[in-house]
Short mmCIF file of C-alpha atoms in Angstrom, two decimals:
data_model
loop_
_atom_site.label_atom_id
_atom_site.label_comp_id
_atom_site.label_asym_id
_atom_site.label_seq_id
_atom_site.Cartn_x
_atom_site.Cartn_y
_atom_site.Cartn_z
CA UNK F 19 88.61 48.35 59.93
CA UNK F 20 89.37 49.52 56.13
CA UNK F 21 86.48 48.26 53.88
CA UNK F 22 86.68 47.41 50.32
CA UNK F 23 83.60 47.46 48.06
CA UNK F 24 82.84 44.05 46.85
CA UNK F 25 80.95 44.87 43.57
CA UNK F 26 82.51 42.39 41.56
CA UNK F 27 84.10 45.15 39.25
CA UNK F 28 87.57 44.07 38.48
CA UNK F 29 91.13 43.10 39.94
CA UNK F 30 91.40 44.22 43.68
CA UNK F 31 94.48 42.34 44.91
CA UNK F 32 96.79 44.99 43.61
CA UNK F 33 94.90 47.37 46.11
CA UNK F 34 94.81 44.65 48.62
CA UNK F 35 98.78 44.09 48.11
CA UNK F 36 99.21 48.12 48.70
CA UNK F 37 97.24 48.24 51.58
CA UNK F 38 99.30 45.55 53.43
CA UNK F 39 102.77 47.14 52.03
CA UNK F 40 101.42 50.46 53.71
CA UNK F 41 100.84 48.45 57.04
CA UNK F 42 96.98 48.27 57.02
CA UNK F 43 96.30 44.88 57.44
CA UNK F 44 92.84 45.45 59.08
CA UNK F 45 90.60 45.21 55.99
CA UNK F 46 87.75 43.78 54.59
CA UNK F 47 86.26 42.96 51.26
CA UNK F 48 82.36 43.77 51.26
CA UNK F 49 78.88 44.80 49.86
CA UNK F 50 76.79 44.72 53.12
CA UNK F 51 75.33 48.12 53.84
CA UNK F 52 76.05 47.86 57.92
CA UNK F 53 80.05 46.72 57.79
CA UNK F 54 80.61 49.80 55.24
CA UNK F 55 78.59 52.00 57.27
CA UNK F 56 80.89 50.64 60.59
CA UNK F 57 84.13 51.35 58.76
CA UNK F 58 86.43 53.41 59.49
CA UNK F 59 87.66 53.90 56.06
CA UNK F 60 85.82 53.00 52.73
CA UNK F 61 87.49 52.18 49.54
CA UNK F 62 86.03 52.08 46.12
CA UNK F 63 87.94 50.13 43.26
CA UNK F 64 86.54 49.56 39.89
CA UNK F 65 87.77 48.73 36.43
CA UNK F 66 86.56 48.03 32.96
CA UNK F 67 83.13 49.65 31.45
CA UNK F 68 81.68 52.66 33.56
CA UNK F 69 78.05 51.35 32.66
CA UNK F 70 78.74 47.84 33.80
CA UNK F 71 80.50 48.77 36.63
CA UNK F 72 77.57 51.32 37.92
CA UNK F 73 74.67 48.77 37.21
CA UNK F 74 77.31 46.36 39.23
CA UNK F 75 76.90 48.88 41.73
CA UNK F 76 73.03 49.50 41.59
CA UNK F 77 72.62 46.03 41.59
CA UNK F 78 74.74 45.44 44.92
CA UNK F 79 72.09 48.18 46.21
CA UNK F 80 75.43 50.60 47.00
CA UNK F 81 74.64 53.29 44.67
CA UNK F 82 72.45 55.46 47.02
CA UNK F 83 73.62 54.25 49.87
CA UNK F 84 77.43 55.43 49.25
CA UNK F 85 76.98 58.55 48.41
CA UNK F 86 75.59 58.98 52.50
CA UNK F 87 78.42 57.60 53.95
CA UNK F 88 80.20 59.86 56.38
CA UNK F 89 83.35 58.31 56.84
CA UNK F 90 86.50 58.74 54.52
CA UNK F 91 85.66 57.21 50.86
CA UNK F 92 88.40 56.81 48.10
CA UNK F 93 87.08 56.16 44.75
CA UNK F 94 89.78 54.17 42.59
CA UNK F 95 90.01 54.72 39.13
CA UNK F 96 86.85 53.94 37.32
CA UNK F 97 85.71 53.55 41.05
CA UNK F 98 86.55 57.15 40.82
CA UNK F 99 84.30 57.74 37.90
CA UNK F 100 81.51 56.54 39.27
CA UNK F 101 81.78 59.10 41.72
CA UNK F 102 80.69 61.88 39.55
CA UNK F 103 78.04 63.00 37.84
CA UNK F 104 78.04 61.34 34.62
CA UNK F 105 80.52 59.58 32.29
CA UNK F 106 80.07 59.93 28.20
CA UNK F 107 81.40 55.59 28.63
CA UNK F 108 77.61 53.94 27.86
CA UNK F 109 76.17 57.36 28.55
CA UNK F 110 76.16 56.42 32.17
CA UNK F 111 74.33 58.54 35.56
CA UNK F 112 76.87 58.28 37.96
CA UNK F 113 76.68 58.60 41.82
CA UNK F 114 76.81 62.84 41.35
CA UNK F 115 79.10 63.21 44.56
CA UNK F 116 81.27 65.35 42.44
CA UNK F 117 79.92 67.67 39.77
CA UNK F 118 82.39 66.78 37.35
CA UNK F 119 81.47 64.67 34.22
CA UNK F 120 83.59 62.02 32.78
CA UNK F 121 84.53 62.43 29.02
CA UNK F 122 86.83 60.37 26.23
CA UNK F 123 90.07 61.91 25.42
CA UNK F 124 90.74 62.51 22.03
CA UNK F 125 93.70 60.25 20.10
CA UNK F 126 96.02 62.81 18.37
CA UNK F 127 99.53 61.65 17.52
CA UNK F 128 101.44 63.06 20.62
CA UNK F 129 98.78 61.96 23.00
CA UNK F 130 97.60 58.10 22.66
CA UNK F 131 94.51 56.79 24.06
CA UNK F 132 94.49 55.12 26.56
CA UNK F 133 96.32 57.65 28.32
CA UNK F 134 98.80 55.20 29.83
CA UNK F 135 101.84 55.62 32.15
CA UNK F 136 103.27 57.93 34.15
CA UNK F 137 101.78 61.23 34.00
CA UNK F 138 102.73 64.47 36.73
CA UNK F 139 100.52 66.38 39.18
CA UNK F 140 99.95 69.95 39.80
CA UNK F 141 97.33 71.83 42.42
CA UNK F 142 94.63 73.25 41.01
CA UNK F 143 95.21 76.39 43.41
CA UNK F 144 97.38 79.36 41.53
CA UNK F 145 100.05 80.42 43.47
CA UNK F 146 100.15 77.34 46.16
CA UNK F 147 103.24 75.12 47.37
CA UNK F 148 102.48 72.05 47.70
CA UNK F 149 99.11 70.58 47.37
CA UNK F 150 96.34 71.79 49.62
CA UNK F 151 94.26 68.65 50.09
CA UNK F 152 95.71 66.95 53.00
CA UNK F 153 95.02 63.43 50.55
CA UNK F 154 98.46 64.97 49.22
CA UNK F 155 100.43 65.81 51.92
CA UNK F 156 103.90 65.65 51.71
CA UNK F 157 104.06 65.40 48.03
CA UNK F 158 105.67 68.35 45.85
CA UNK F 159 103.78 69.76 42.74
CA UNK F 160 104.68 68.03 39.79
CA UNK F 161 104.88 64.78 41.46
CA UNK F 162 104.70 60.99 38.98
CA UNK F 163 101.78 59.07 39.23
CA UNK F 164 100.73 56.04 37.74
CA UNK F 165 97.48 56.20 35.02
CA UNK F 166 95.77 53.64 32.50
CA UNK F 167 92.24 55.15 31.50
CA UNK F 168 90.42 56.38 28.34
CA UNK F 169 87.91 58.08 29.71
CA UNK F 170 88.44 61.34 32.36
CA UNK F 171 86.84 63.74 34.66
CA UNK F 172 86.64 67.19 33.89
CA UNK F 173 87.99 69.70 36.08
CA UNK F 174 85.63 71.12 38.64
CA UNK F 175 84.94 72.77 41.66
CA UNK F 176 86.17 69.45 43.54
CA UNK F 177 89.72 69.11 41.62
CA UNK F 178 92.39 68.49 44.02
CA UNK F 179 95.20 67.56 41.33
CA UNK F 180 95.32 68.19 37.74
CA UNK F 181 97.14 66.52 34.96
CA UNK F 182 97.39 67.17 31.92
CA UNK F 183 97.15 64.74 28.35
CA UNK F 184 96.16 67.03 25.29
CA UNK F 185 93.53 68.66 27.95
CA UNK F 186 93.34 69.61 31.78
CA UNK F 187 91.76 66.90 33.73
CA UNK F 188 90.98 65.96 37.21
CA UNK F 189 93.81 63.71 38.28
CA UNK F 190 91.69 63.60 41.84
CA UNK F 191 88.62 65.07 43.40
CA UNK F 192 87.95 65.80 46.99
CA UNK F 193 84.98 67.37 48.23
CA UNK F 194 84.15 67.10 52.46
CA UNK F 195 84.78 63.00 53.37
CA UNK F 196 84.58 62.18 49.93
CA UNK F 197 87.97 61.68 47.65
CA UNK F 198 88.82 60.06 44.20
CA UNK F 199 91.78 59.10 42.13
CA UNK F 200 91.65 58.37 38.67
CA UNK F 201 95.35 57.49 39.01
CA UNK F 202 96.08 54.30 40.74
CA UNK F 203 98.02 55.39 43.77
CA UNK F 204 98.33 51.43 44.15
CA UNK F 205 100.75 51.13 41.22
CA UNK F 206 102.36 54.56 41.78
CA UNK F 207 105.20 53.34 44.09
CA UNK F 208 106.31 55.50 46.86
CA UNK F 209 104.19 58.60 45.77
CA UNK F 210 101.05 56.22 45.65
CA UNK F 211 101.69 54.86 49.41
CA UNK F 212 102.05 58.06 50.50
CA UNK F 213 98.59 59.36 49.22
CA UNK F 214 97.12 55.71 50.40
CA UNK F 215 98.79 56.23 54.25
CA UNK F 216 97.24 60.25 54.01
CA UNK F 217 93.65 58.80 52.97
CA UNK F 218 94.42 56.31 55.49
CA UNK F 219 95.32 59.07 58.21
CA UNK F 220 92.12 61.16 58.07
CA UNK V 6 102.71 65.11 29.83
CA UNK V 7 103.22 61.05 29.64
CA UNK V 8 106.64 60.48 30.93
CA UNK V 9 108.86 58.21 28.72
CA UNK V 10 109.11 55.00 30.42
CA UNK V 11 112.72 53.03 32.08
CA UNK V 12 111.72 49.13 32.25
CA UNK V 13 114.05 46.76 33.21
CA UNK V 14 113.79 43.20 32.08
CA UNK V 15 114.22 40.39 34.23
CA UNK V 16 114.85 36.64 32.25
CA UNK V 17 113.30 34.28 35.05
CA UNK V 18 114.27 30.80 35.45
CA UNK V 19 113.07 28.50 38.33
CA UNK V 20 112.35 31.46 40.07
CA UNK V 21 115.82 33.13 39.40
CA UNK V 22 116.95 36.21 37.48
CA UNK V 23 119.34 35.49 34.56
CA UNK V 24 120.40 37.29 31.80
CA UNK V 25 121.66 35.80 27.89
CA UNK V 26 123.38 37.53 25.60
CA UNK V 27 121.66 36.50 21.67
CA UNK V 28 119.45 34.65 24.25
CA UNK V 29 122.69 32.11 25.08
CA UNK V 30 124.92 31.65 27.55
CA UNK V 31 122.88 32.70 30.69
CA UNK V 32 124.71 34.24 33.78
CA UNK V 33 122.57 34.14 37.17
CA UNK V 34 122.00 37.97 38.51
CA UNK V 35 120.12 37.30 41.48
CA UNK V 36 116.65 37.12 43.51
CA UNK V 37 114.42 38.14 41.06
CA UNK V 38 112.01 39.93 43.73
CA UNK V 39 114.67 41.60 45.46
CA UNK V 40 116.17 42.67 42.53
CA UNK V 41 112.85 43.95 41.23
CA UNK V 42 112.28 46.24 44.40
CA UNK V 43 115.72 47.67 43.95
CA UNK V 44 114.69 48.33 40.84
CA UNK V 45 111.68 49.73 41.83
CA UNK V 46 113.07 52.31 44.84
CA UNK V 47 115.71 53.50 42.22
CA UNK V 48 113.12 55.04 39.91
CA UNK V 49 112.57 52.14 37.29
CA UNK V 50 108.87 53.20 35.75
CA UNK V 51 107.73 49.31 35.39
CA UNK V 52 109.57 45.98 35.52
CA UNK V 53 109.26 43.03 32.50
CA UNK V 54 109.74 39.61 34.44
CA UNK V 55 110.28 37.15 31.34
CA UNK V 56 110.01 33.62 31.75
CA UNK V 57 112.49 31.28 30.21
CA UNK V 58 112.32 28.30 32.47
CA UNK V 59 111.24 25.33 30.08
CA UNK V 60 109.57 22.74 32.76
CA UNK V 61 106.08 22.82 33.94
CA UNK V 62 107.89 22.91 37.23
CA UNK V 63 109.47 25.51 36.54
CA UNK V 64 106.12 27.55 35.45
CA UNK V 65 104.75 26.78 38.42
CA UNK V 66 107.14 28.70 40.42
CA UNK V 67 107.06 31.56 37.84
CA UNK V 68 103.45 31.83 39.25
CA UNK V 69 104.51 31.76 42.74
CA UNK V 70 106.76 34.08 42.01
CA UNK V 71 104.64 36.63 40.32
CA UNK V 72 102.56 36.59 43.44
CA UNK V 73 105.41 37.94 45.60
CA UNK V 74 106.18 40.36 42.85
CA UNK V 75 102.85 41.89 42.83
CA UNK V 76 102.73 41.81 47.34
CA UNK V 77 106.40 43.87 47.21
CA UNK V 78 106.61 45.89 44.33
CA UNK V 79 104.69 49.53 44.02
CA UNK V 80 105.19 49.86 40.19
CA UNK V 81 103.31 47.64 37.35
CA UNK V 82 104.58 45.06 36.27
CA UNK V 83 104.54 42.80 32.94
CA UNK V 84 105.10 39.19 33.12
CA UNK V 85 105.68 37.55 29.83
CA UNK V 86 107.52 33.80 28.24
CA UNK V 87 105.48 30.72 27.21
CA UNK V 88 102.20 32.45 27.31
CA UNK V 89 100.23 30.47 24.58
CA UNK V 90 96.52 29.76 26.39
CA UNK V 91 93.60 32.61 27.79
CA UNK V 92 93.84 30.61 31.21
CA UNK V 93 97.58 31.19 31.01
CA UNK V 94 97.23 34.85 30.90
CA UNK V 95 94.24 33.95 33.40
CA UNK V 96 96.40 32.62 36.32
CA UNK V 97 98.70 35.37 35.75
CA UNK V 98 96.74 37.99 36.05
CA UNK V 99 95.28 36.34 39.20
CA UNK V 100 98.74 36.15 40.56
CA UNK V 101 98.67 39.97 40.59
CA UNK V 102 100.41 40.87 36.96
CA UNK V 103 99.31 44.17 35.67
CA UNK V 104 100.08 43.06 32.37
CA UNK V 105 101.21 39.91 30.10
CA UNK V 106 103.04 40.10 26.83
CA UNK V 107 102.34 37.55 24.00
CA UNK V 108 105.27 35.87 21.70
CA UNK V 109 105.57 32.83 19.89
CA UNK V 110 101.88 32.06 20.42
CA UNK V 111 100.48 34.62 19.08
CA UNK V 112 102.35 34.30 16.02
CA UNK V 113 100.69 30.98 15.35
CA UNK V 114 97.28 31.48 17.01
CA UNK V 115 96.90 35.44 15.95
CA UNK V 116 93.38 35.17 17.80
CA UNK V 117 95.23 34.71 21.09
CA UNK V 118 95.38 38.37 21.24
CA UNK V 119 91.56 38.95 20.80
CA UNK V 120 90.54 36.52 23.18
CA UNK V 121 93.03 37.97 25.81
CA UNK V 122 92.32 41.44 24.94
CA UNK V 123 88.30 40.87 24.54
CA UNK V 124 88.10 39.25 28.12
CA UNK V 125 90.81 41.63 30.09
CA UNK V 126 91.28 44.72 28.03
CA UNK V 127 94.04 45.87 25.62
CA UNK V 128 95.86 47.57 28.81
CA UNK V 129 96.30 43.83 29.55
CA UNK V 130 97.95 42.79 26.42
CA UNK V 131 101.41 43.54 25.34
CA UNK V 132 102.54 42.04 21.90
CA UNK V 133 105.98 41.22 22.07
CA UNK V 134 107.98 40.98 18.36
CA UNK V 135 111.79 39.79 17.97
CA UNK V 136 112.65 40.44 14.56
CA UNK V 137 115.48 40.66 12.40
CA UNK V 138 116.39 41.78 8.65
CA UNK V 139 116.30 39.26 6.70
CA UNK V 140 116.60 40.49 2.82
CA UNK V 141 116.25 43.97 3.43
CA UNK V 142 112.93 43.00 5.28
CA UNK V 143 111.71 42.86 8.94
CA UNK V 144 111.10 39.71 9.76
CA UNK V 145 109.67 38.49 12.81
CA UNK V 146 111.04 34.92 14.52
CA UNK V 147 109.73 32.89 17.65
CA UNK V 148 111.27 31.03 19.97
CA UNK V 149 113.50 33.76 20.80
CA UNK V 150 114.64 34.18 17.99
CA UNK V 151 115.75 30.95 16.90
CA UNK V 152 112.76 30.16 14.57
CA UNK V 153 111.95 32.48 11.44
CA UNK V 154 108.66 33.05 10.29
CA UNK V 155 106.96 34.57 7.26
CA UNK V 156 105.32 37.84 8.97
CA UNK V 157 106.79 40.94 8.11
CA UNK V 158 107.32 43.29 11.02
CA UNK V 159 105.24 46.13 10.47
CA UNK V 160 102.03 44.02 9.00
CA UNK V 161 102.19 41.85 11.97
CA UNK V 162 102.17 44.82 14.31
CA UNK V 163 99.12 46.54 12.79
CA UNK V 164 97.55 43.30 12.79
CA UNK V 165 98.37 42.66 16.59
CA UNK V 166 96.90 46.54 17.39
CA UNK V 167 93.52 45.69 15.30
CA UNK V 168 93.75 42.42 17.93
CA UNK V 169 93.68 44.09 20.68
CA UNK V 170 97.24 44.62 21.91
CA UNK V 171 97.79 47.73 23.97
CA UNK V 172 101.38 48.14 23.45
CA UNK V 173 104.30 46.96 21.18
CA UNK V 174 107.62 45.09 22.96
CA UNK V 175 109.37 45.64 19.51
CA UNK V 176 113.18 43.71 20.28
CA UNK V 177 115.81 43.62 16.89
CA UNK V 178 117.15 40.13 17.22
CA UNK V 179 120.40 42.00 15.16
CA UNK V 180 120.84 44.60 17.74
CA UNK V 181 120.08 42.41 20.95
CA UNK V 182 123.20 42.06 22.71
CA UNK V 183 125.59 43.83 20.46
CA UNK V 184 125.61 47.29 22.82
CA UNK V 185 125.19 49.24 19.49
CA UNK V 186 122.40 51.01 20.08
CA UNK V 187 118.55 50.55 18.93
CA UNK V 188 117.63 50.69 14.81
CA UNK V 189 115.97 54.19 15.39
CA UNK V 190 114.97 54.89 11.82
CA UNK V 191 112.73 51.22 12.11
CA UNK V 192 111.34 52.59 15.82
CA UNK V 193 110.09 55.69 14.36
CA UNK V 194 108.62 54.04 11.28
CA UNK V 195 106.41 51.70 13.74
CA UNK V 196 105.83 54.85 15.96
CA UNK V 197 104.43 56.33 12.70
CA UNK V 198 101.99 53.58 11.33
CA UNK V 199 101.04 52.43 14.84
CA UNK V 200 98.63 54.19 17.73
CA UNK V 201 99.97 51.84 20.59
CA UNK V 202 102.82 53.05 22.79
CA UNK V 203 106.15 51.52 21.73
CA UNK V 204 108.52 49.26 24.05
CA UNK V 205 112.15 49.47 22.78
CA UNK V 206 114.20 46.65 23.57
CA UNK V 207 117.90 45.37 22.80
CA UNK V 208 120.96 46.96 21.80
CA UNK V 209 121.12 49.12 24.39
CA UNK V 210 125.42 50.16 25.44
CA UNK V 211 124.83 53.48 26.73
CA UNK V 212 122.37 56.19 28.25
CA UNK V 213 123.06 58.19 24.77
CA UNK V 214 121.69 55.12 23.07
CA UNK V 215 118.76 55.17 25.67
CA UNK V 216 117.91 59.31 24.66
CA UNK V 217 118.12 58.53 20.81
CA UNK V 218 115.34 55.77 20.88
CA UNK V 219 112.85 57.97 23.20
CA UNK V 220 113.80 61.06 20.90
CA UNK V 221 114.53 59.91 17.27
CA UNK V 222 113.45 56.62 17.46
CA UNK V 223 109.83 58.11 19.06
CA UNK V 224 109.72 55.44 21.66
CA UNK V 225 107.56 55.46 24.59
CA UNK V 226 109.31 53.39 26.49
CA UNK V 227 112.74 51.82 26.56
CA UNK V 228 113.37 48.09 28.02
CA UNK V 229 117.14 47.21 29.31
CA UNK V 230 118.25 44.22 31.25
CA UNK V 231 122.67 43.52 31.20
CA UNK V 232 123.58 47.42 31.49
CA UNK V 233 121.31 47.62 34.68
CA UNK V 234 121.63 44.56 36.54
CA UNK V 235 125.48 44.69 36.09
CA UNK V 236 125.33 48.11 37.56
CA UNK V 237 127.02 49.81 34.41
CA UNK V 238 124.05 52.28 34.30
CA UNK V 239 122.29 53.18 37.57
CA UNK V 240 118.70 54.46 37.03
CA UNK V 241 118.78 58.01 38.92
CA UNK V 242 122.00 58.49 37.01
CA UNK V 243 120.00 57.40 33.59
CA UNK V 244 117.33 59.52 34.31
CA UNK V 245 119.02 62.35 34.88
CA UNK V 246 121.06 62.66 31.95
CA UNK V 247 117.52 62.26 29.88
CA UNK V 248 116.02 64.76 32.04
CA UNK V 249 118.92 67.34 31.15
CA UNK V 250 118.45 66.54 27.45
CA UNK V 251 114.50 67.48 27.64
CA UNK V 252 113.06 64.10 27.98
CA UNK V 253 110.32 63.84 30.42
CA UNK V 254 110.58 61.33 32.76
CA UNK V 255 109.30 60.62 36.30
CA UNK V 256 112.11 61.23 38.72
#
């Protein structure tokens, strides 16, 4: 049983519609503490404001309580956010399970904000392959994936994929059971299945 | 990098994919979920899905169809045609659209934009313009072109951006349809005074047209329907050639 965080933070159907294209039709949509902690997998969407969407979080009683789950957790865009240690977006403490801290990009004429599109992949590791996270397996550096956000994580210890829009960000963070997109592999067609089927494999 | 965008557009009516040429004349193409995915496997980077069906009946299966769109497809998609209340874009985006794109409506209710764009974000919002010279002037028109209107192009962008739209669907109702290629010099100026990403739509005859928009013309994205659905230009075959002239896009 796949569970989805219920925290009332934005439009889950288009990870609900992935999640059945990928064959996982096993899921549920929840808050309560003792169906996440049964899981097998744990899935953490969000959209819109990162302080709205943490106090969401707080106030659904989640935000101590994910950060000791033990199963495999993917953080989803701002859901990704919210799993580091701070975002600049309403000067917001975030759940700290990756050291990284979430910052604006800054609007020059070759790169708009949002940062908005299609935007490639490469591993943080100098000198490697193919990616070494096994959240990317199968995919080749440089790889497409699908982004709308203004606001980023830095890169970090935990970087598992950078991309690149006027700076170096973390395009995903992985550290022990613990992963995070800020793309949405959702709405990043075959590439994003296969990272959704790899998360859904560990 | 942000790869430049390949969007085809699919005219919807009763549930249907069609395609007019001036917006007359329609010739049916197909399943327009089938086509979409086809669309989709071949490397298209998002997929339009325009309304044009004029019944209530027939909006009601636009919604139904949107629904499937969103279950089978793996790209985003933008749904768009006869958009005119917040509870329109509402059910919409309920159906599973990743974004809607504004017309006619906004052009007489400006605040349409706002309100959209205030309760879903300007991600959500694409403003759509079809606008031809008129007087050595842009001039937008509604209606698809068959109604003119006294907003000047460039003013009623800028105006739509301080709204709240996240991106401009800029169409020339004198190019649409001809196979001429896109007014570049007018892209670039609206790339220039604008922030938003750029759609470029209509006029498109061949790939080389395609790599002058994204390169002079300074579009971020370029919107097709006739080449690809007759099969004139296949997408890998698109994206090559732009790939081999330095454009970056996703294959």
């Amino acid at each position: 049983m796949i569970a989805i965080v219920d925290y009332d933070a934005g439009n889950i159907r288009s990870v609900l519609n992935a999640l059945g294209r990928v064959g996982a039709s096993d899921f549920v949509l929840t808050a309560n503490r003792s169906q996440l902690r049964k899981a097998s997998h744990v899935i953490l969407p969000g959209v819109g404001e990162a302080s709205c969407a943490m106090q969401a979080l707080r106030d659904a009683g989640l935000s101590d309580f994910i950060p000791t789950l033990e199963q495999p957790v993917l953080g989803i865009c701002v859901g990704a956010q919210l799993m580091c240690a701070g975002s600049e977006e309403g000067d917001t403490r975030c759940m700290g399970i990756f050291s990284a801290e979430v910052r604006r990009f800054r609007e020059t004429r070759a790169e708009k904000v949002p940062h908005m599109g299609w935007n490639s992949l490469r591993e943080p590791e100098a000198g490697a392959n193919g990616f070494c996270s096994p959240l990317f397996a199968g995919l080749k550096q440089g790889e497409y994936v699908y982004f709308v956000h203004s606001y980023y994580p830095e890169v970090c210890a935990d970087t598992i994929a950078i991309s690149n829009h006027g700076i170096d960000f973390s395009a995903a963070l992985g550290r022990d059971n613990f992963y995070a997109c800020q793309f949405h592999p959702e709405k990043s067609g075959a590439a994003g299945e296969r990272i959704l089927k790899n998360f859904l494999a560990l | 990098m942000v790869a430049k965008r390949i969007i085809p557009c699919l005219d919807v009516k009763d549930g249907r994919t069609v395609k007019g040429i001036h917006f007359v004349g329609l010739r049916d193409m197909g399943d327009a979920v089938e086509l979409g995915s086809r669309y989709a496997a071949e490397g298209a980077d998002e997929l339009v899905y325009l309304d044009i069906s004029a019944s209530a009946e027939g909006r009601k299966t636009f919604c139904g169809l949107v629904s499937r769109v969103a279950e089978q497809i793996n790209i985003p998609f933008t749904v768009g045609g006869g958009i005119s209340t917040i509870d329109d874009a509402a059910r919409l985006l309920d159906a599973g659209a990743d974004k809607i794109s504004v017309n006619t409506a906004a052009i007489s209710n400006p605040g349409l934009i706002d309100a959209i764009a205030g309760k879903y974000g300007s991600q959500f919002v694409v403003i759509a313009i079809d606008a031809r010279v008129v007087d050595g002037r842009w001039m937008a028109t509604t209606h698809g072109g068959r109604v003119a209107t006294d907003r000047e192009l460039f003013d009623w962008a800028r105006e739509a951006q301080v709204r709240g739209a996240g991106e401009l669907l800029f169409t020339s109702m004198d190019h649409d349809g001809t196979r001429d290629g896109y007014p570049c010099e007018t892209y670039a100026a609206l790339a220039e005074s604008l922030s938003i990403p750029i759609i470029a739509s209509g006029g498109a005859g061949c790939i080389q047209h395609i790599a002058d928009v994204l390169t002079a013309g300074k579009a971020d994205a370029a919107l097709a329907a006739s080449i690809f659905h007759s099969g004139e230009i296949p997408i890998p075959v698109l994206k090559q050639e732009l790939r081999k002239q330095n454009i970056p896009v996703r294959l």
